[in-house]
GROMACS .gro file of C-alpha atoms in nm:
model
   97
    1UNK     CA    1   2.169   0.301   2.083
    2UNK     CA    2   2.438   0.284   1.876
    3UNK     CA    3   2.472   0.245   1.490
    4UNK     CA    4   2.587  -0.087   1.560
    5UNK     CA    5   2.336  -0.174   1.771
    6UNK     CA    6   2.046  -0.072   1.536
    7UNK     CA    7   2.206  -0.265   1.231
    8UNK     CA    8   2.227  -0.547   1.459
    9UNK     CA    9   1.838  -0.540   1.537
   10UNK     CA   10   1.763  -0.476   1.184
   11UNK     CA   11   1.946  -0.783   1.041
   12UNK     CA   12   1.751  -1.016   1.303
   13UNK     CA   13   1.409  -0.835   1.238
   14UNK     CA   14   1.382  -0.642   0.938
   15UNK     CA   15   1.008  -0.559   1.084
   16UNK     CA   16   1.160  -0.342   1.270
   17UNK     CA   17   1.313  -0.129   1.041
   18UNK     CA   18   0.990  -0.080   0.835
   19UNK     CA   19   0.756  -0.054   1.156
   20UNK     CA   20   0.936   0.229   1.250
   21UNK     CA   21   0.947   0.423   0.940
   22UNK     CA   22   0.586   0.389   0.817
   23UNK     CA   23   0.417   0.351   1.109
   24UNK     CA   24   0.642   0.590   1.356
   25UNK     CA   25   0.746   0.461   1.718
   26UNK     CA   26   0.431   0.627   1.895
   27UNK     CA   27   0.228   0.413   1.662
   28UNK     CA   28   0.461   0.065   1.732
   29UNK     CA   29   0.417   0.157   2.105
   30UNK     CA   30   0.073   0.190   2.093
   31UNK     CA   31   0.041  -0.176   1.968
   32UNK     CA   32   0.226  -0.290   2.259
   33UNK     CA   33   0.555  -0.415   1.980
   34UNK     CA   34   0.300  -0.718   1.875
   35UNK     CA   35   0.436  -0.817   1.553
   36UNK     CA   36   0.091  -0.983   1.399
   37UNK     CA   37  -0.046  -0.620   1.494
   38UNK     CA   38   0.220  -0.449   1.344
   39UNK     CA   39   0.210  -0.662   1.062
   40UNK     CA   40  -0.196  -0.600   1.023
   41UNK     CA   41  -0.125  -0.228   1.057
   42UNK     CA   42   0.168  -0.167   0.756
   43UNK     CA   43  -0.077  -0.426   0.529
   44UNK     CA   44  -0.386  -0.236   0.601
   45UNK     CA   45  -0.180   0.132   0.484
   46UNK     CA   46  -0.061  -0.070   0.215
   47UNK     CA   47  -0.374  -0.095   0.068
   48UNK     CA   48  -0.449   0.303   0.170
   49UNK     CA   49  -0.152   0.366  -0.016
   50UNK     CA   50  -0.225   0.139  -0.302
   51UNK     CA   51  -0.606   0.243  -0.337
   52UNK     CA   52  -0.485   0.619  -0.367
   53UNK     CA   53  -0.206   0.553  -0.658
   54UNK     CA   54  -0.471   0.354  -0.825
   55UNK     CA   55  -0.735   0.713  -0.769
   56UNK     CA   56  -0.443   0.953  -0.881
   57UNK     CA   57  -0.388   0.703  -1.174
   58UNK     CA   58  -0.777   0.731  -1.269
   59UNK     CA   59  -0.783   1.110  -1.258
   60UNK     CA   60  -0.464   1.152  -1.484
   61UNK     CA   61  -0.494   0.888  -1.743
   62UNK     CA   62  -0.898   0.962  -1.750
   63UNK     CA   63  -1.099   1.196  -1.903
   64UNK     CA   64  -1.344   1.375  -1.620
   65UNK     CA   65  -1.660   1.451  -1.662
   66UNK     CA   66  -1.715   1.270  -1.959
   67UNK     CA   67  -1.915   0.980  -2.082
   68UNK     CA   68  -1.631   0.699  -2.176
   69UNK     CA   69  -1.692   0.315  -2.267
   70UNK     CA   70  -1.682   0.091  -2.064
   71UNK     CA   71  -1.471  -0.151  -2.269
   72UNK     CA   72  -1.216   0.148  -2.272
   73UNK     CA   73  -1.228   0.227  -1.840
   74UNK     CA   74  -1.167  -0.160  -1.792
   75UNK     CA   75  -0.877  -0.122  -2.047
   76UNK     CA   76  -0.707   0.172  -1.871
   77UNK     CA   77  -0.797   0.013  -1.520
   78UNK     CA   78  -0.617  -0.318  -1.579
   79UNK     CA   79  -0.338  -0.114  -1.766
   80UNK     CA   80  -0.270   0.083  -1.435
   81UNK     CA   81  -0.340  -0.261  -1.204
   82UNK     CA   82  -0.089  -0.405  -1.414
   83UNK     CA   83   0.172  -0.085  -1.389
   84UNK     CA   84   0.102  -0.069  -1.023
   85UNK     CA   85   0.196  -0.456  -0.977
   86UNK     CA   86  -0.175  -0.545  -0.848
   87UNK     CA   87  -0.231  -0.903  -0.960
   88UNK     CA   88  -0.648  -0.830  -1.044
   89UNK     CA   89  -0.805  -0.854  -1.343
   90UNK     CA   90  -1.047  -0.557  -1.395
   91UNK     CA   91  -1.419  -0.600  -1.398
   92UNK     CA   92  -1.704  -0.376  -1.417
   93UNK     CA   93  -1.782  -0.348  -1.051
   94UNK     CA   94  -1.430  -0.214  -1.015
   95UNK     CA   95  -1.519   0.043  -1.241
   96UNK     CA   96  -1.821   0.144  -1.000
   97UNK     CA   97  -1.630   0.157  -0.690
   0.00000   0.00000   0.00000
């Protein structure tokens, strides 16, 4: 296919574009081209990806291993939901999970 082509496909479907980069062709084949499927797929590594900033986050702004206020993690937690553009207020069973 030429570059054409491909630009072409893009501009009509921009799905398409972002299917094949995150997810890989294999992966778009394997869910037949179904775009709610495809759809389902990039929001559910979305959240894998989101989840893991949010961890790496934790660990660096964090102290380990030691005993810190609560008042202080909910603080720091909505400070990175905030930085990470996750509309969520922080609560204490965030803190838990």
């Amino acid at each position: 296919m030429n570059g054409f082509a491909a630009d072409l496909i893009v501009k009509r479907n921009p799905l398409v574009r972002e299917s094949y980069e995150k997810l890989g062709a294999e992966r778009v084949r394997e869910l037949n081209y179904n775009q709610t499927q495809i759809k389902r797929e990039l929001l559910k590594n979305e959240k894998t990806e989101l989840a893991y900033k949010v961890v790496q986050r934790i660990k660096r702004d964090l102290p380990q291993q030691t005993a810190v206020p609560a008042r202080i993690i909910k603080t720091k937690l909505q400070q990175i939901y905030d930085d990470l553009g996750i509309r969520q207020t922080a609560k204490a069973s965030d803190v838990a999970e």
